[in-house]
């Protein structure tokens, strides 16, 4: 079953949006298989955002992500990687559609509340970076037959 890595960034935690954000993935019908709050080390932040190393915003992005706790999660379900990106919305919250997390709760690109893996391969790399195997719980919700035909 497909899995994706989702992280509520420091602004989402500080603004008390953890429950609201989790609720959106939960009520959609995805399954939570990993969840933890953590203070992110510089090393982990630089690794996670390594693809943006040469971008002018890299330093401030790493500063931001390490500035306060984040909530890291792994969600599972058919098509969860692409669907989660839709639930999250466009990178710039001012361009993100209403009804998306960034569209409903954000106003600036450097405070866009949440990260979601952008492809299945990226998700696998990010899950391995943020979670050890024994932190992930495989389980099948009893309501599965009411979600999938
Ligand atoms: P996304 O988080 O939608 O996958 P991304 O991978 O292009 O977006 O960029 C990672 C994060 O970097 C993004 O969530 C916020 C920050 N960022 C991206 N572009 C930026 C910019 N032009 N100015 C400031 N921060 C930016
Ligand atoms: Mg990205």
mmCIF file of N, CA, C and O in Angstrom, residues 1-88:
data_model
loop_
_atom_site.group_PDB
_atom_site.id
_atom_site.type_symbol
_atom_site.label_atom_id
_atom_site.label_comp_id
_atom_site.label_asym_id
_atom_site.label_seq_id
_atom_site.Cartn_x
_atom_site.Cartn_y
_atom_site.Cartn_z
ATOM 1 N N UNK A 1 0.854 -1.208 0.000
ATOM 2 C CA UNK A 1 0.000 0.000 0.000
ATOM 3 C C UNK A 1 0.882 1.248 0.000
ATOM 4 O O UNK A 1 1.903 1.304 0.668
ATOM 5 N N UNK A 2 0.465 2.253 -0.769
ATOM 6 C CA UNK A 2 1.266 3.484 -0.906
ATOM 7 C C UNK A 2 1.318 4.277 0.415
ATOM 8 O O UNK A 2 0.338 4.348 1.136
ATOM 9 N N UNK A 3 2.483 4.859 0.672
ATOM 10 C CA UNK A 3 2.666 5.690 1.871
ATOM 11 C C UNK A 3 3.292 7.023 1.510
ATOM 12 O O UNK A 3 4.050 7.117 0.542
ATOM 13 N N UNK A 4 2.995 8.061 2.318
ATOM 14 C CA UNK A 4 3.645 9.352 2.115
ATOM 15 C C UNK A 4 4.116 9.926 3.439
ATOM 16 O O UNK A 4 3.610 9.572 4.503
ATOM 17 N N UNK A 5 5.109 10.808 3.339
ATOM 18 C CA UNK A 5 5.628 11.495 4.528
ATOM 19 C C UNK A 5 5.017 12.895 4.614
ATOM 20 O O UNK A 5 5.081 13.674 3.645
ATOM 21 N N UNK A 6 4.423 13.186 5.755
ATOM 22 C CA UNK A 6 3.802 14.480 6.010
ATOM 23 C C UNK A 6 4.430 15.073 7.267
ATOM 24 O O UNK A 6 4.604 14.372 8.266
ATOM 25 N N UNK A 7 4.777 16.369 7.225
ATOM 26 C CA UNK A 7 5.324 17.019 8.409
ATOM 27 C C UNK A 7 4.593 18.338 8.654
ATOM 28 O O UNK A 7 4.548 19.189 7.754
ATOM 29 N N UNK A 8 4.033 18.479 9.845
ATOM 30 C CA UNK A 8 3.478 19.779 10.242
ATOM 31 C C UNK A 8 4.651 20.618 10.719
ATOM 32 O O UNK A 8 5.381 20.245 11.643
ATOM 33 N N UNK A 9 4.883 21.737 10.043
ATOM 34 C CA UNK A 9 6.053 22.577 10.312
ATOM 35 C C UNK A 9 5.855 23.378 11.608
ATOM 36 O O UNK A 9 4.737 23.403 12.165
ATOM 37 N N UNK A 10 6.919 24.035 12.081
ATOM 38 C CA UNK A 10 6.832 24.753 13.358
ATOM 39 C C UNK A 10 5.664 25.749 13.434
ATOM 40 O O UNK A 10 5.068 25.912 14.508
ATOM 41 N N UNK A 11 5.325 26.398 12.331
ATOM 42 C CA UNK A 11 4.214 27.372 12.373
ATOM 43 C C UNK A 11 2.878 26.669 12.606
ATOM 44 O O UNK A 11 2.025 27.162 13.349
ATOM 45 N N UNK A 12 2.709 25.488 12.031
ATOM 46 C CA UNK A 12 1.472 24.736 12.232
ATOM 47 C C UNK A 12 1.324 24.265 13.675
ATOM 48 O O UNK A 12 0.227 24.298 14.237
ATOM 49 N N UNK A 13 2.453 23.857 14.266
ATOM 50 C CA UNK A 13 2.424 23.424 15.666
ATOM 51 C C UNK A 13 2.155 24.619 16.574
ATOM 52 O O UNK A 13 1.273 24.586 17.437
ATOM 53 N N UNK A 14 2.896 25.722 16.356
ATOM 54 C CA UNK A 14 2.745 26.910 17.210
ATOM 55 C C UNK A 14 1.341 27.503 17.114
ATOM 56 O O UNK A 14 0.812 28.037 18.095
ATOM 57 N N UNK A 15 0.716 27.397 15.957
ATOM 58 C CA UNK A 15 -0.606 27.989 15.778
ATOM 59 C C UNK A 15 -1.741 27.055 16.202
ATOM 60 O O UNK A 15 -2.917 27.381 16.039
ATOM 61 N N UNK A 16 -1.380 25.909 16.736
ATOM 62 C CA UNK A 16 -2.409 25.012 17.268
ATOM 63 C C UNK A 16 -3.235 24.335 16.194
ATOM 64 O O UNK A 16 -4.410 24.050 16.397
ATOM 65 N N UNK A 17 -2.588 24.046 15.058
ATOM 66 C CA UNK A 17 -3.309 23.439 13.934
ATOM 67 C C UNK A 17 -3.046 21.942 13.778
ATOM 68 O O UNK A 17 -3.485 21.335 12.796
ATOM 69 N N UNK A 18 -2.359 21.347 14.754
ATOM 70 C CA UNK A 18 -2.013 19.920 14.620
ATOM 71 C C UNK A 18 -3.274 19.063 14.469
ATOM 72 O O UNK A 18 -3.389 18.248 13.549
ATOM 73 N N UNK A 19 -4.235 19.255 15.357
ATOM 74 C CA UNK A 19 -5.457 18.451 15.309
ATOM 75 C C UNK A 19 -6.236 18.666 14.024
ATOM 76 O O UNK A 19 -6.690 17.709 13.378
ATOM 77 N N UNK A 20 -6.377 19.927 13.633
ATOM 78 C CA UNK A 20 -7.108 20.281 12.406
ATOM 79 C C UNK A 20 -6.470 19.618 11.179
ATOM 80 O O UNK A 20 -7.168 19.098 10.298
ATOM 81 N N UNK A 21 -5.141 19.642 11.134
ATOM 82 C CA UNK A 21 -4.437 19.083 9.977
ATOM 83 C C UNK A 21 -4.548 17.557 9.958
ATOM 84 O O UNK A 21 -4.859 16.963 8.921
ATOM 85 N N UNK A 22 -4.346 16.922 11.108
ATOM 86 C CA UNK A 22 -4.482 15.456 11.171
ATOM 87 C C UNK A 22 -5.890 15.046 10.758
ATOM 88 O O UNK A 22 -6.084 14.081 10.010
ATOM 89 N N UNK A 23 -6.872 15.805 11.208
ATOM 90 C CA UNK A 23 -8.275 15.490 10.925
ATOM 91 C C UNK A 23 -8.551 15.411 9.421
ATOM 92 O O UNK A 23 -9.326 14.568 8.959
ATOM 93 N N UNK A 24 -7.902 16.271 8.655
ATOM 94 C CA UNK A 24 -8.170 16.292 7.216
ATOM 95 C C UNK A 24 -7.727 14.998 6.527
ATOM 96 O O UNK A 24 -8.391 14.518 5.620
ATOM 97 N N UNK A 25 -6.591 14.478 6.950
ATOM 98 C CA UNK A 25 -6.113 13.215 6.362
ATOM 99 C C UNK A 25 -6.927 12.033 6.894
ATOM 100 O O UNK A 25 -7.211 11.081 6.174
ATOM 101 N N UNK A 26 -7.295 12.127 8.164
ATOM 102 C CA UNK A 26 -8.051 11.047 8.810
ATOM 103 C C UNK A 26 -9.456 10.925 8.205
ATOM 104 O O UNK A 26 -9.890 9.833 7.826
ATOM 105 N N UNK A 27 -10.150 12.041 8.088
ATOM 106 C CA UNK A 27 -11.527 11.986 7.585
ATOM 107 C C UNK A 27 -11.570 11.719 6.083
ATOM 108 O O UNK A 27 -12.564 11.216 5.568
ATOM 109 N N UNK A 28 -10.497 12.025 5.377
ATOM 110 C CA UNK A 28 -10.422 11.682 3.955
ATOM 111 C C UNK A 28 -10.499 10.164 3.764
ATOM 112 O O UNK A 28 -11.068 9.671 2.792
ATOM 113 N N UNK A 29 -9.884 9.442 4.704
ATOM 114 C CA UNK A 29 -9.900 7.985 4.606
ATOM 115 C C UNK A 29 -8.516 7.360 4.575
ATOM 116 O O UNK A 29 -8.375 6.165 4.312
ATOM 117 N N UNK A 30 -7.489 8.182 4.827
ATOM 118 C CA UNK A 30 -6.136 7.628 4.876
ATOM 119 C C UNK A 30 -5.842 7.072 6.269
ATOM 120 O O UNK A 30 -6.503 7.415 7.249
ATOM 121 N N UNK A 31 -4.829 6.218 6.337
ATOM 122 C CA UNK A 31 -4.502 5.505 7.571
ATOM 123 C C UNK A 31 -3.178 6.016 8.130
ATOM 124 O O UNK A 31 -2.174 6.058 7.419
ATOM 125 N N UNK A 32 -3.185 6.378 9.398
ATOM 126 C CA UNK A 32 -1.979 6.863 10.065
ATOM 127 C C UNK A 32 -1.128 5.680 10.492
ATOM 128 O O UNK A 32 -1.581 4.825 11.257
ATOM 129 N N UNK A 33 0.105 5.627 9.995
ATOM 130 C CA UNK A 33 0.973 4.503 10.370
ATOM 131 C C UNK A 33 2.216 4.937 11.152
ATOM 132 O O UNK A 33 2.955 4.092 11.653
ATOM 133 N N UNK A 34 2.420 6.246 11.280
ATOM 134 C CA UNK A 34 3.538 6.751 12.074
ATOM 135 C C UNK A 34 3.269 8.178 12.497
ATOM 136 O O UNK A 34 2.691 8.949 11.724
ATOM 137 N N UNK A 35 3.660 8.523 13.721
ATOM 138 C CA UNK A 35 3.397 9.877 14.243
ATOM 139 C C UNK A 35 4.359 10.190 15.376
ATOM 140 O O UNK A 35 4.484 9.400 16.322
ATOM 141 N N UNK A 36 5.062 11.325 15.272
ATOM 142 C CA UNK A 36 5.888 11.757 16.409
ATOM 143 C C UNK A 36 6.138 13.257 16.334
ATOM 144 O O UNK A 36 6.179 13.847 15.251
ATOM 145 N N UNK A 37 6.280 13.846 17.512
ATOM 146 C CA UNK A 37 6.705 15.249 17.572
ATOM 147 C C UNK A 37 8.195 15.243 17.866
ATOM 148 O O UNK A 37 8.664 14.439 18.678
ATOM 149 N N UNK A 38 8.932 16.121 17.203
ATOM 150 C CA UNK A 38 10.367 16.165 17.463
ATOM 151 C C UNK A 38 10.944 17.548 17.184
ATOM 152 O O UNK A 38 10.368 18.337 16.418
ATOM 153 N N UNK A 39 12.075 17.822 17.858
ATOM 154 C CA UNK A 39 12.894 18.982 17.535
ATOM 155 C C UNK A 39 13.852 18.527 16.442
ATOM 156 O O UNK A 39 14.558 17.539 16.610
ATOM 157 N N UNK A 40 13.848 19.229 15.319
ATOM 158 C CA UNK A 40 14.627 18.803 14.150
ATOM 159 C C UNK A 40 16.065 19.308 14.264
ATOM 160 O O UNK A 40 16.288 20.496 14.513
ATOM 161 N N UNK A 41 17.025 18.411 14.079
ATOM 162 C CA UNK A 41 18.438 18.822 14.085
ATOM 163 C C UNK A 41 18.762 19.518 12.761
ATOM 164 O O UNK A 41 18.081 19.312 11.751
ATOM 165 N N UNK A 42 19.823 20.310 12.767
ATOM 166 C CA UNK A 42 20.258 20.968 11.523
ATOM 167 C C UNK A 42 20.605 19.934 10.459
ATOM 168 O O UNK A 42 20.290 20.104 9.285
ATOM 169 N N UNK A 43 21.234 18.864 10.908
ATOM 170 C CA UNK A 43 21.647 17.806 9.987
ATOM 171 C C UNK A 43 20.431 17.181 9.283
ATOM 172 O O UNK A 43 20.427 17.009 8.060
ATOM 173 N N UNK A 44 19.395 16.878 10.064
ATOM 174 C CA UNK A 44 18.186 16.292 9.483
ATOM 175 C C UNK A 44 17.505 17.284 8.543
ATOM 176 O O UNK A 44 17.074 16.918 7.441
ATOM 177 N N UNK A 45 17.434 18.554 8.956
ATOM 178 C CA UNK A 45 16.782 19.576 8.128
ATOM 179 C C UNK A 45 17.521 19.743 6.797
ATOM 180 O O UNK A 45 16.905 19.815 5.729
ATOM 181 N N UNK A 46 18.857 19.799 6.869
ATOM 182 C CA UNK A 46 19.653 19.995 5.646
ATOM 183 C C UNK A 46 19.557 18.785 4.721
ATOM 184 O O UNK A 46 19.535 18.912 3.503
ATOM 185 N N UNK A 47 19.446 17.613 5.318
ATOM 186 C CA UNK A 47 19.284 16.397 4.549
ATOM 187 C C UNK A 47 17.909 16.364 3.871
ATOM 188 O O UNK A 47 17.789 16.132 2.662
ATOM 189 N N UNK A 48 16.880 16.648 4.658
ATOM 190 C CA UNK A 48 15.508 16.622 4.141
ATOM 191 C C UNK A 48 15.329 17.595 2.971
ATOM 192 O O UNK A 48 14.677 17.280 1.984
ATOM 193 N N UNK A 49 15.887 18.797 3.121
ATOM 194 C CA UNK A 49 15.738 19.813 2.083
ATOM 195 C C UNK A 49 16.960 19.892 1.163
ATOM 196 O O UNK A 49 17.156 20.899 0.482
ATOM 197 N N UNK A 50 17.765 18.815 1.112
ATOM 198 C CA UNK A 50 18.998 18.792 0.323
ATOM 199 C C UNK A 50 18.824 19.200 -1.130
ATOM 200 O O UNK A 50 19.701 19.851 -1.707
ATOM 201 N N UNK A 51 17.678 18.863 -1.723
ATOM 202 C CA UNK A 51 17.421 19.190 -3.122
ATOM 203 C C UNK A 51 17.387 20.710 -3.347
ATOM 204 O O UNK A 51 17.613 21.197 -4.456
ATOM 205 N N UNK A 52 17.143 21.474 -2.271
ATOM 206 C CA UNK A 52 17.066 22.950 -2.384
ATOM 207 C C UNK A 52 18.350 23.646 -1.925
ATOM 208 O O UNK A 52 18.364 24.871 -1.755
ATOM 209 N N UNK A 53 19.432 22.873 -1.748
ATOM 210 C CA UNK A 53 20.680 23.383 -1.175
ATOM 211 C C UNK A 53 21.183 24.669 -1.830
ATOM 212 O O UNK A 53 21.701 25.570 -1.155
ATOM 213 N N UNK A 54 21.045 24.751 -3.149
ATOM 214 C CA UNK A 54 21.599 25.914 -3.867
ATOM 215 C C UNK A 54 20.627 27.087 -3.941
ATOM 216 O O UNK A 54 20.973 28.146 -4.472
ATOM 217 N N UNK A 55 19.412 26.927 -3.451
ATOM 218 C CA UNK A 55 18.414 27.995 -3.572
ATOM 219 C C UNK A 55 18.672 29.079 -2.526
ATOM 220 O O UNK A 55 19.162 28.791 -1.425
ATOM 221 N N UNK A 56 18.344 30.344 -2.852
ATOM 222 C CA UNK A 56 18.637 31.453 -1.921
ATOM 223 C C UNK A 56 17.904 31.335 -0.584
ATOM 224 O O UNK A 56 18.374 31.874 0.414
ATOM 225 N N UNK A 57 16.772 30.613 -0.564
ATOM 226 C CA UNK A 57 15.992 30.521 0.670
ATOM 227 C C UNK A 57 16.410 29.339 1.555
ATOM 228 O O UNK A 57 15.822 29.124 2.612
ATOM 229 N N UNK A 58 17.433 28.578 1.126
ATOM 230 C CA UNK A 58 17.787 27.351 1.849
ATOM 231 C C UNK A 58 18.129 27.614 3.320
ATOM 232 O O UNK A 58 17.628 26.925 4.220
ATOM 233 N N UNK A 59 18.957 28.623 3.576
ATOM 234 C CA UNK A 59 19.383 28.919 4.951
ATOM 235 C C UNK A 59 18.209 29.265 5.848
ATOM 236 O O UNK A 59 18.079 28.735 6.966
ATOM 237 N N UNK A 60 17.327 30.135 5.363
ATOM 238 C CA UNK A 60 16.186 30.539 6.193
ATOM 239 C C UNK A 60 15.190 29.387 6.356
ATOM 240 O O UNK A 60 14.533 29.266 7.397
ATOM 241 N N UNK A 61 15.108 28.530 5.350
ATOM 242 C CA UNK A 61 14.229 27.358 5.438
ATOM 243 C C UNK A 61 14.715 26.409 6.543
ATOM 244 O O UNK A 61 13.925 25.942 7.382
ATOM 245 N N UNK A 62 16.018 26.159 6.572
ATOM 246 C CA UNK A 62 16.593 25.282 7.602
ATOM 247 C C UNK A 62 16.462 25.935 8.981
ATOM 248 O O UNK A 62 16.095 25.278 9.970
ATOM 249 N N UNK A 63 16.720 27.255 9.064
ATOM 250 C CA UNK A 63 16.540 27.978 10.337
ATOM 251 C C UNK A 63 15.109 27.808 10.847
ATOM 252 O O UNK A 63 14.874 27.549 12.028
ATOM 253 N N UNK A 64 14.164 27.981 9.940
ATOM 254 C CA UNK A 64 12.741 27.909 10.305
ATOM 255 C C UNK A 64 12.358 26.510 10.807
ATOM 256 O O UNK A 64 11.746 26.358 11.869
ATOM 257 N N UNK A 65 12.738 25.500 10.057
ATOM 258 C CA UNK A 65 12.340 24.122 10.382
ATOM 259 C C UNK A 65 12.953 23.645 11.708
ATOM 260 O O UNK A 65 12.394 22.794 12.388
ATOM 261 N N UNK A 66 14.099 24.235 12.076
ATOM 262 C CA UNK A 66 14.760 23.847 13.323
ATOM 263 C C UNK A 66 14.391 24.769 14.485
ATOM 264 O O UNK A 66 14.922 24.618 15.583
ATOM 265 N N UNK A 67 13.485 25.729 14.252
ATOM 266 C CA UNK A 67 13.222 26.773 15.256
ATOM 267 C C UNK A 67 12.261 26.347 16.359
ATOM 268 O O UNK A 67 12.198 26.993 17.400
ATOM 269 N N UNK A 68 11.489 25.292 16.142
ATOM 270 C CA UNK A 68 10.481 24.847 17.111
ATOM 271 C C UNK A 68 10.062 23.436 16.692
ATOM 272 O O UNK A 68 10.377 23.000 15.578
ATOM 273 N N UNK A 69 9.337 22.726 17.562
ATOM 274 C CA UNK A 69 8.976 21.345 17.229
ATOM 275 C C UNK A 69 8.148 21.215 15.953
ATOM 276 O O UNK A 69 7.408 22.127 15.589
ATOM 277 N N UNK A 70 8.283 20.068 15.328
ATOM 278 C CA UNK A 70 7.446 19.693 14.183
ATOM 279 C C UNK A 70 6.720 18.391 14.539
ATOM 280 O O UNK A 70 7.107 17.699 15.476
ATOM 281 N N UNK A 71 5.683 18.082 13.788
ATOM 282 C CA UNK A 71 4.995 16.790 13.939
ATOM 283 C C UNK A 71 5.151 16.023 12.629
ATOM 284 O O UNK A 71 4.696 16.485 11.573
ATOM 285 N N UNK A 72 5.863 14.902 12.712
ATOM 286 C CA UNK A 72 6.148 14.083 11.524
ATOM 287 C C UNK A 72 5.191 12.901 11.484
ATOM 288 O O UNK A 72 4.890 12.302 12.524
ATOM 289 N N UNK A 73 4.712 12.595 10.280
ATOM 290 C CA UNK A 73 3.725 11.510 10.141
ATOM 291 C C UNK A 73 3.965 10.712 8.882
ATOM 292 O O UNK A 73 4.526 11.213 7.911
ATOM 293 N N UNK A 74 3.473 9.481 8.909
ATOM 294 C CA UNK A 74 3.384 8.680 7.689
ATOM 295 C C UNK A 74 1.929 8.269 7.529
ATOM 296 O O UNK A 74 1.301 7.760 8.479
ATOM 297 N N UNK A 75 1.379 8.542 6.352
ATOM 298 C CA UNK A 75 -0.010 8.193 6.040
ATOM 299 C C UNK A 75 -0.027 7.193 4.894
ATOM 300 O O UNK A 75 0.810 7.273 3.983
ATOM 301 N N UNK A 76 -1.008 6.315 4.916
ATOM 302 C CA UNK A 76 -1.090 5.221 3.952
ATOM 303 C C UNK A 76 -2.449 5.209 3.256
ATOM 304 O O UNK A 76 -3.459 5.551 3.867
ATOM 305 N N UNK A 77 -2.450 4.809 2.002
ATOM 306 C CA UNK A 77 -3.712 4.639 1.265
ATOM 307 C C UNK A 77 -3.464 4.656 -0.233
ATOM 308 O O UNK A 77 -2.403 5.094 -0.686
ATOM 309 N N UNK A 78 -4.427 4.202 -0.987
ATOM 310 C CA UNK A 78 -4.320 4.249 -2.452
ATOM 311 C C UNK A 78 -4.129 5.697 -2.904
ATOM 312 O O UNK A 78 -4.925 6.567 -2.534
ATOM 313 N N UNK A 79 -3.092 5.952 -3.679
ATOM 314 C CA UNK A 79 -2.880 7.279 -4.243
ATOM 315 C C UNK A 79 -2.602 8.373 -3.227
ATOM 316 O O UNK A 79 -2.778 9.564 -3.511
ATOM 317 N N UNK A 80 -2.109 7.989 -2.044
ATOM 318 C CA UNK A 80 -1.983 8.972 -0.959
ATOM 319 C C UNK A 80 -0.959 10.070 -1.256
ATOM 320 O O UNK A 80 -1.122 11.204 -0.808
ATOM 321 N N UNK A 81 0.091 9.755 -2.042
ATOM 322 C CA UNK A 81 1.134 10.766 -2.283
ATOM 323 C C UNK A 81 0.538 11.973 -3.022
ATOM 324 O O UNK A 81 0.628 13.115 -2.559
ATOM 325 N N UNK A 82 -0.091 11.720 -4.156
ATOM 326 C CA UNK A 82 -0.654 12.817 -4.957
ATOM 327 C C UNK A 82 -1.858 13.453 -4.256
ATOM 328 O O UNK A 82 -2.033 14.676 -4.284
ATOM 329 N N UNK A 83 -2.676 12.632 -3.614
ATOM 330 C CA UNK A 83 -3.856 13.162 -2.935
ATOM 331 C C UNK A 83 -3.459 14.088 -1.783
ATOM 332 O O UNK A 83 -4.063 15.154 -1.595
ATOM 333 N N UNK A 84 -2.432 13.706 -1.029
ATOM 334 C CA UNK A 84 -1.979 14.550 0.081
ATOM 335 C C UNK A 84 -1.490 15.900 -0.429
ATOM 336 O O UNK A 84 -1.739 16.936 0.189
ATOM 337 N N UNK A 85 -0.813 15.901 -1.582
ATOM 338 C CA UNK A 85 -0.357 17.183 -2.155
ATOM 339 C C UNK A 85 -1.548 18.076 -2.487
ATOM 340 O O UNK A 85 -1.484 19.291 -2.351
ATOM 341 N N UNK A 86 -2.653 17.458 -2.925
ATOM 342 C CA UNK A 86 -3.861 18.241 -3.215
ATOM 343 C C UNK A 86 -4.499 18.767 -1.935
ATOM 344 O O UNK A 86 -4.988 19.898 -1.896
ATOM 345 N N UNK A 87 -4.519 17.940 -0.916
ATOM 346 C CA UNK A 87 -5.078 18.361 0.380
ATOM 347 C C UNK A 87 -4.249 19.514 0.947
ATOM 348 O O UNK A 87 -4.773 20.439 1.550
ATOM 349 N N UNK A 88 -2.932 19.471 0.732
ATOM 350 C CA UNK A 88 -2.011 20.495 1.236
ATOM 351 C C UNK A 88 -2.150 21.800 0.457
ATOM 352 O O UNK A 88 -2.184 22.878 1.041
#
